């Protein structure tokens, strides 16, 4: 073996050892220490029990890193955890995605240190037993695009500051115990109009008229205690796909309400809506439809999808008639 070959083999071996050594330490040491503190605070749950201090934390399950080897995503879901959200989550300065989901024994408030995560884009804290308010500080996290706080025990009012988020495209607050009105500020989101899900709460009052200026793609206000007029949510020129205002106390005349042809899911059941079903609704392509338990009257227009639904979709109105109900006299 020549001296040149020996030297090349030595250099290759040295480089291999150096690369192997570095690969174990790609994850930033501060992030690794923070993650280990989070693991300890959560009482070493099963799904992340494999986190080993000797390994690169960017390779750990439930963790993702960016090109700079800083932790950008933490997803802890479907586990038996009896704890609160660790305050150390706020010490992952490059975090963009934070998920705590389907953790039935995760309790306490939404951790205030989340306010430090200035790059956060995706926040899902759902299917837990979190309590307390929806924090006002979320309105300060200007990169937030997606917020899901559904299926918790959150209470109090909806902070108006959420309407300050310029990139918000999805807001899900359903299945909580939220009270008070829908904030007036929700009629003036600065960016795109977000999908809005506020169902199964205890919201009261009227819908702000300013919401009528917005073109919601999906909006669900069902199962609250909202009242008054909701007709401003409709419009022939809008691009709405889902609209659900069922099981509230809305009272308005539906007779002249035109619905966007893009609507696929239309649920108005259990309100105090009056008038007759517009003929324009025969132009809709509907997968879900229900106007039962209102005060509607007159013949059900023939055509389109309106006769595709059975009587259940029309029952318990004042004097609706025609297929699929009894014929008009």
mmCIF file with all atom_site columns, C-alpha atoms in Angstrom, residues 122-259:
data_model
loop_
_atom_site.group_PDB
_atom_site.id
_atom_site.type_symbol
_atom_site.label_atom_id
_atom_site.label_alt_id
_atom_site.label_comp_id
_atom_site.label_asym_id
_atom_site.label_entity_id
_atom_site.label_seq_id
_atom_site.pdbx_PDB_ins_code
_atom_site.Cartn_x
_atom_site.Cartn_y
_atom_site.Cartn_z
_atom_site.occupancy
_atom_site.B_iso_or_equiv
_atom_site.pdbx_formal_charge
_atom_site.auth_seq_id
_atom_site.auth_comp_id
_atom_site.auth_asym_id
_atom_site.auth_atom_id
_atom_site.pdbx_PDB_model_num
ATOM 1   C CA . UNK A 1 122 ? -49.671 26.315 13.903 1.00 0.00 ? 122 UNK A CA 1
ATOM 2   C CA . UNK A 1 123 ? -51.223 25.915 17.378 1.00 0.00 ? 123 UNK A CA 1
ATOM 3   C CA . UNK A 1 124 ? -53.401 22.917 18.215 1.00 0.00 ? 124 UNK A CA 1
ATOM 4   C CA . UNK A 1 125 ? -54.388 22.330 21.847 1.00 0.00 ? 125 UNK A CA 1
ATOM 5   C CA . UNK A 1 126 ? -57.442 20.118 21.472 1.00 0.00 ? 126 UNK A CA 1
ATOM 6   C CA . UNK A 1 127 ? -59.216 17.170 23.070 1.00 0.00 ? 127 UNK A CA 1
ATOM 7   C CA . UNK A 1 128 ? -57.715 17.908 26.489 1.00 0.00 ? 128 UNK A CA 1
ATOM 8   C CA . UNK A 1 129 ? -59.061 19.207 29.809 1.00 0.00 ? 129 UNK A CA 1
ATOM 9   C CA . UNK A 1 130 ? -57.514 22.651 29.584 1.00 0.00 ? 130 UNK A CA 1
ATOM 10  C CA . UNK A 1 131 ? -59.389 25.334 31.526 1.00 0.00 ? 131 UNK A CA 1
ATOM 11  C CA . UNK A 1 132 ? -59.330 29.101 31.871 1.00 0.00 ? 132 UNK A CA 1
ATOM 12  C CA . UNK A 1 133 ? -59.722 31.708 29.128 1.00 0.00 ? 133 UNK A CA 1
ATOM 13  C CA . UNK A 1 134 ? -58.651 31.829 25.518 1.00 0.00 ? 134 UNK A CA 1
ATOM 14  C CA . UNK A 1 135 ? -55.559 33.985 26.133 1.00 0.00 ? 135 UNK A CA 1
ATOM 15  C CA . UNK A 1 136 ? -55.457 37.489 24.760 1.00 0.00 ? 136 UNK A CA 1
ATOM 16  C CA . UNK A 1 137 ? -51.718 37.141 24.054 1.00 0.00 ? 137 UNK A CA 1
ATOM 17  C CA . UNK A 1 138 ? -52.442 34.950 21.017 1.00 0.00 ? 138 UNK A CA 1
ATOM 18  C CA . UNK A 1 139 ? -53.234 38.164 19.159 1.00 0.00 ? 139 UNK A CA 1
ATOM 19  C CA . UNK A 1 140 ? -49.572 39.139 19.525 1.00 0.00 ? 140 UNK A CA 1
ATOM 20  C CA . UNK A 1 141 ? -48.244 36.103 17.642 1.00 0.00 ? 141 UNK A CA 1
ATOM 21  C CA . UNK A 1 142 ? -48.385 37.641 14.190 1.00 0.00 ? 142 UNK A CA 1
ATOM 22  C CA . UNK A 1 143 ? -47.274 34.528 12.284 1.00 0.00 ? 143 UNK A CA 1
ATOM 23  C CA . UNK A 1 144 ? -50.185 32.393 13.518 1.00 0.00 ? 144 UNK A CA 1
ATOM 24  C CA . UNK A 1 145 ? -52.072 30.842 10.614 1.00 0.00 ? 145 UNK A CA 1
ATOM 25  C CA . UNK A 1 146 ? -53.943 28.047 12.371 1.00 0.00 ? 146 UNK A CA 1
ATOM 26  C CA . UNK A 1 147 ? -55.524 27.948 15.856 1.00 0.00 ? 147 UNK A CA 1
ATOM 27  C CA . UNK A 1 148 ? -57.427 24.908 17.150 1.00 0.00 ? 148 UNK A CA 1
ATOM 28  C CA . UNK A 1 149 ? -58.500 25.020 20.810 1.00 0.00 ? 149 UNK A CA 1
ATOM 29  C CA . UNK A 1 150 ? -61.537 22.745 20.429 1.00 0.00 ? 150 UNK A CA 1
ATOM 30  C CA . UNK A 1 151 ? -62.802 20.041 22.791 1.00 0.00 ? 151 UNK A CA 1
ATOM 31  C CA . UNK A 1 152 ? -61.565 21.604 26.024 1.00 0.00 ? 152 UNK A CA 1
ATOM 32  C CA . UNK A 1 153 ? -63.159 23.286 29.047 1.00 0.00 ? 153 UNK A CA 1
ATOM 33  C CA . UNK A 1 154 ? -62.129 26.829 28.199 1.00 0.00 ? 154 UNK A CA 1
ATOM 34  C CA . UNK A 1 155 ? -64.385 29.579 29.527 1.00 0.00 ? 155 UNK A CA 1
ATOM 35  C CA . UNK A 1 156 ? -64.805 33.330 29.389 1.00 0.00 ? 156 UNK A CA 1
ATOM 36  C CA . UNK A 1 157 ? -65.220 35.498 26.318 1.00 0.00 ? 157 UNK A CA 1
ATOM 37  C CA . UNK A 1 158 ? -63.521 35.289 22.943 1.00 0.00 ? 158 UNK A CA 1
ATOM 38  C CA . UNK A 1 159 ? -60.682 37.856 22.852 1.00 0.00 ? 159 UNK A CA 1
ATOM 39  C CA . UNK A 1 160 ? -61.188 40.482 20.178 1.00 0.00 ? 160 UNK A CA 1
ATOM 40  C CA . UNK A 1 161 ? -57.405 40.544 19.642 1.00 0.00 ? 161 UNK A CA 1
ATOM 41  C CA . UNK A 1 162 ? -57.613 37.347 17.564 1.00 0.00 ? 162 UNK A CA 1
ATOM 42  C CA . UNK A 1 163 ? -58.900 39.522 14.723 1.00 0.00 ? 163 UNK A CA 1
ATOM 43  C CA . UNK A 1 164 ? -55.519 41.288 14.662 1.00 0.00 ? 164 UNK A CA 1
ATOM 44  C CA . UNK A 1 165 ? -53.717 38.237 13.293 1.00 0.00 ? 165 UNK A CA 1
ATOM 45  C CA . UNK A 1 166 ? -52.776 39.093 9.686  1.00 0.00 ? 166 UNK A CA 1
ATOM 46  C CA . UNK A 1 167 ? -52.143 35.517 8.516  1.00 0.00 ? 167 UNK A CA 1
ATOM 47  C CA . UNK A 1 168 ? -54.930 33.651 10.323 1.00 0.00 ? 168 UNK A CA 1
ATOM 48  C CA . UNK A 1 169 ? -56.725 31.222 8.017  1.00 0.00 ? 169 UNK A CA 1
ATOM 49  C CA . UNK A 1 170 ? -58.362 28.833 10.481 1.00 0.00 ? 170 UNK A CA 1
ATOM 50  C CA . UNK A 1 171 ? -59.918 29.485 13.902 1.00 0.00 ? 171 UNK A CA 1
ATOM 51  C CA . UNK A 1 172 ? -61.493 26.552 15.782 1.00 0.00 ? 172 UNK A CA 1
ATOM 52  C CA . UNK A 1 173 ? -62.908 27.220 19.271 1.00 0.00 ? 173 UNK A CA 1
ATOM 53  C CA . UNK A 1 174 ? -65.758 24.687 19.259 1.00 0.00 ? 174 UNK A CA 1
ATOM 54  C CA . UNK A 1 175 ? -66.771 22.429 22.154 1.00 0.00 ? 175 UNK A CA 1
ATOM 55  C CA . UNK A 1 176 ? -65.814 24.671 25.048 1.00 0.00 ? 176 UNK A CA 1
ATOM 56  C CA . UNK A 1 177 ? -67.749 26.765 27.566 1.00 0.00 ? 177 UNK A CA 1
ATOM 57  C CA . UNK A 1 178 ? -67.164 30.165 26.029 1.00 0.00 ? 178 UNK A CA 1
ATOM 58  C CA . UNK A 1 179 ? -69.633 32.939 26.821 1.00 0.00 ? 179 UNK A CA 1
ATOM 59  C CA . UNK A 1 180 ? -70.434 36.455 25.693 1.00 0.00 ? 180 UNK A CA 1
ATOM 60  C CA . UNK A 1 181 ? -70.856 37.773 22.146 1.00 0.00 ? 181 UNK A CA 1
ATOM 61  C CA . UNK A 1 182 ? -68.905 37.202 18.968 1.00 0.00 ? 182 UNK A CA 1
ATOM 62  C CA . UNK A 1 183 ? -66.390 40.095 18.978 1.00 0.00 ? 183 UNK A CA 1
ATOM 63  C CA . UNK A 1 184 ? -67.245 43.040 16.734 1.00 0.00 ? 184 UNK A CA 1
ATOM 64  C CA . UNK A 1 185 ? -63.625 42.936 15.554 1.00 0.00 ? 185 UNK A CA 1
ATOM 65  C CA . UNK A 1 186 ? -64.313 39.625 13.789 1.00 0.00 ? 186 UNK A CA 1
ATOM 66  C CA . UNK A 1 187 ? -65.803 41.662 10.968 1.00 0.00 ? 187 UNK A CA 1
ATOM 67  C CA . UNK A 1 188 ? -62.418 43.116 10.081 1.00 0.00 ? 188 UNK A CA 1
ATOM 68  C CA . UNK A 1 189 ? -59.735 40.435 9.827  1.00 0.00 ? 189 UNK A CA 1
ATOM 69  C CA . UNK A 1 190 ? -56.735 42.119 8.169  1.00 0.00 ? 190 UNK A CA 1
ATOM 70  C CA . UNK A 1 191 ? -55.788 39.184 5.932  1.00 0.00 ? 191 UNK A CA 1
ATOM 71  C CA . UNK A 1 192 ? -57.831 36.412 4.356  1.00 0.00 ? 192 UNK A CA 1
ATOM 72  C CA . UNK A 1 193 ? -61.180 35.538 5.923  1.00 0.00 ? 193 UNK A CA 1
ATOM 73  C CA . UNK A 1 194 ? -60.521 32.540 8.184  1.00 0.00 ? 194 UNK A CA 1
ATOM 74  C CA . UNK A 1 195 ? -62.625 29.426 8.470  1.00 0.00 ? 195 UNK A CA 1
ATOM 75  C CA . UNK A 1 196 ? -64.565 30.079 11.676 1.00 0.00 ? 196 UNK A CA 1
ATOM 76  C CA . UNK A 1 197 ? -65.791 27.334 14.034 1.00 0.00 ? 197 UNK A CA 1
ATOM 77  C CA . UNK A 1 198 ? -67.471 28.471 17.265 1.00 0.00 ? 198 UNK A CA 1
ATOM 78  C CA . UNK A 1 199 ? -70.055 25.712 17.769 1.00 0.00 ? 199 UNK A CA 1
ATOM 79  C CA . UNK A 1 200 ? -71.094 24.009 21.028 1.00 0.00 ? 200 UNK A CA 1
ATOM 80  C CA . UNK A 1 201 ? -70.402 26.932 23.338 1.00 0.00 ? 201 UNK A CA 1
ATOM 81  C CA . UNK A 1 202 ? -72.621 29.318 25.317 1.00 0.00 ? 202 UNK A CA 1
ATOM 82  C CA . UNK A 1 203 ? -72.225 32.399 23.137 1.00 0.00 ? 203 UNK A CA 1
ATOM 83  C CA . UNK A 1 204 ? -74.971 35.008 23.366 1.00 0.00 ? 204 UNK A CA 1
ATOM 84  C CA . UNK A 1 205 ? -76.075 38.206 21.678 1.00 0.00 ? 205 UNK A CA 1
ATOM 85  C CA . UNK A 1 206 ? -76.413 39.069 18.017 1.00 0.00 ? 206 UNK A CA 1
ATOM 86  C CA . UNK A 1 207 ? -74.004 38.429 15.165 1.00 0.00 ? 207 UNK A CA 1
ATOM 87  C CA . UNK A 1 208 ? -72.041 41.633 14.433 1.00 0.00 ? 208 UNK A CA 1
ATOM 88  C CA . UNK A 1 209 ? -73.371 43.127 11.204 1.00 0.00 ? 209 UNK A CA 1
ATOM 89  C CA . UNK A 1 210 ? -69.780 43.597 10.077 1.00 0.00 ? 210 UNK A CA 1
ATOM 90  C CA . UNK A 1 211 ? -69.530 39.824 9.524  1.00 0.00 ? 211 UNK A CA 1
ATOM 91  C CA . UNK A 1 212 ? -71.847 40.307 6.554  1.00 0.00 ? 212 UNK A CA 1
ATOM 92  C CA . UNK A 1 213 ? -69.031 42.015 4.653  1.00 0.00 ? 213 UNK A CA 1
ATOM 93  C CA . UNK A 1 214 ? -66.906 38.876 4.870  1.00 0.00 ? 214 UNK A CA 1
ATOM 94  C CA . UNK A 1 215 ? -66.933 35.882 2.547  1.00 0.00 ? 215 UNK A CA 1
ATOM 95  C CA . UNK A 1 216 ? -66.527 32.895 4.843  1.00 0.00 ? 216 UNK A CA 1
ATOM 96  C CA . UNK A 1 217 ? -65.663 29.609 3.164  1.00 0.00 ? 217 UNK A CA 1
ATOM 97  C CA . UNK A 1 218 ? -66.670 27.633 6.257  1.00 0.00 ? 218 UNK A CA 1
ATOM 98  C CA . UNK A 1 219 ? -68.572 29.057 9.230  1.00 0.00 ? 219 UNK A CA 1
ATOM 99  C CA . UNK A 1 220 ? -70.162 27.070 12.057 1.00 0.00 ? 220 UNK A CA 1
ATOM 100 C CA . UNK A 1 221 ? -71.973 28.909 14.859 1.00 0.00 ? 221 UNK A CA 1
ATOM 101 C CA . UNK A 1 222 ? -74.241 26.011 15.816 1.00 0.00 ? 222 UNK A CA 1
ATOM 102 C CA . UNK A 1 223 ? -75.387 25.085 19.325 1.00 0.00 ? 223 UNK A CA 1
ATOM 103 C CA . UNK A 1 224 ? -75.019 28.438 21.041 1.00 0.00 ? 224 UNK A CA 1
ATOM 104 C CA . UNK A 1 225 ? -77.541 30.970 22.337 1.00 0.00 ? 225 UNK A CA 1
ATOM 105 C CA . UNK A 1 226 ? -77.153 33.514 19.576 1.00 0.00 ? 226 UNK A CA 1
ATOM 106 C CA . UNK A 1 227 ? -80.200 35.543 18.534 1.00 0.00 ? 227 UNK A CA 1
ATOM 107 C CA . UNK A 1 228 ? -81.428 38.100 16.045 1.00 0.00 ? 228 UNK A CA 1
ATOM 108 C CA . UNK A 1 229 ? -80.610 38.281 12.359 1.00 0.00 ? 229 UNK A CA 1
ATOM 109 C CA . UNK A 1 230 ? -78.164 35.948 10.622 1.00 0.00 ? 230 UNK A CA 1
ATOM 110 C CA . UNK A 1 231 ? -79.155 36.732 7.047  1.00 0.00 ? 231 UNK A CA 1
ATOM 111 C CA . UNK A 1 232 ? -76.032 38.841 6.530  1.00 0.00 ? 232 UNK A CA 1
ATOM 112 C CA . UNK A 1 233 ? -73.965 35.637 6.437  1.00 0.00 ? 233 UNK A CA 1
ATOM 113 C CA . UNK A 1 234 ? -75.616 34.644 3.144  1.00 0.00 ? 234 UNK A CA 1
ATOM 114 C CA . UNK A 1 235 ? -75.161 36.096 -0.322 1.00 0.00 ? 235 UNK A CA 1
ATOM 115 C CA . UNK A 1 236 ? -75.429 34.877 -3.904 1.00 0.00 ? 236 UNK A CA 1
ATOM 116 C CA . UNK A 1 237 ? -71.996 36.262 -4.800 1.00 0.00 ? 237 UNK A CA 1
ATOM 117 C CA . UNK A 1 238 ? -70.141 34.667 -1.918 1.00 0.00 ? 238 UNK A CA 1
ATOM 118 C CA . UNK A 1 239 ? -68.081 31.472 -2.116 1.00 0.00 ? 239 UNK A CA 1
ATOM 119 C CA . UNK A 1 240 ? -69.302 29.827 1.070  1.00 0.00 ? 240 UNK A CA 1
ATOM 120 C CA . UNK A 1 241 ? -69.111 26.033 1.214  1.00 0.00 ? 241 UNK A CA 1
ATOM 121 C CA . UNK A 1 242 ? -70.364 25.281 4.742  1.00 0.00 ? 242 UNK A CA 1
ATOM 122 C CA . UNK A 1 243 ? -72.781 27.352 6.819  1.00 0.00 ? 243 UNK A CA 1
ATOM 123 C CA . UNK A 1 244 ? -74.239 25.966 10.046 1.00 0.00 ? 244 UNK A CA 1
ATOM 124 C CA . UNK A 1 245 ? -76.255 28.209 12.376 1.00 0.00 ? 245 UNK A CA 1
ATOM 125 C CA . UNK A 1 246 ? -78.428 25.438 13.817 1.00 0.00 ? 246 UNK A CA 1
ATOM 126 C CA . UNK A 1 247 ? -79.700 25.258 17.401 1.00 0.00 ? 247 UNK A CA 1
ATOM 127 C CA . UNK A 1 248 ? -79.610 28.942 18.255 1.00 0.00 ? 248 UNK A CA 1
ATOM 128 C CA . UNK A 1 249 ? -82.367 31.536 18.659 1.00 0.00 ? 249 UNK A CA 1
ATOM 129 C CA . UNK A 1 250 ? -82.077 33.360 15.327 1.00 0.00 ? 250 UNK A CA 1
ATOM 130 C CA . UNK A 1 251 ? -85.192 35.103 14.017 1.00 0.00 ? 251 UNK A CA 1
ATOM 131 C CA . UNK A 1 252 ? -85.269 36.482 10.486 1.00 0.00 ? 252 UNK A CA 1
ATOM 132 C CA . UNK A 1 253 ? -87.246 36.114 7.249  1.00 0.00 ? 253 UNK A CA 1
ATOM 133 C CA . UNK A 1 254 ? -85.585 33.633 4.904  1.00 0.00 ? 254 UNK A CA 1
ATOM 134 C CA . UNK A 1 255 ? -87.868 34.405 1.929  1.00 0.00 ? 255 UNK A CA 1
ATOM 135 C CA . UNK A 1 256 ? -85.470 36.682 0.068  1.00 0.00 ? 256 UNK A CA 1
ATOM 136 C CA . UNK A 1 257 ? -82.199 35.193 1.278  1.00 0.00 ? 257 UNK A CA 1
ATOM 137 C CA . UNK A 1 258 ? -80.036 34.076 -1.623 1.00 0.00 ? 258 UNK A CA 1
ATOM 138 C CA . UNK A 1 259 ? -77.471 31.396 -0.926 1.00 0.00 ? 259 UNK A CA 1
#
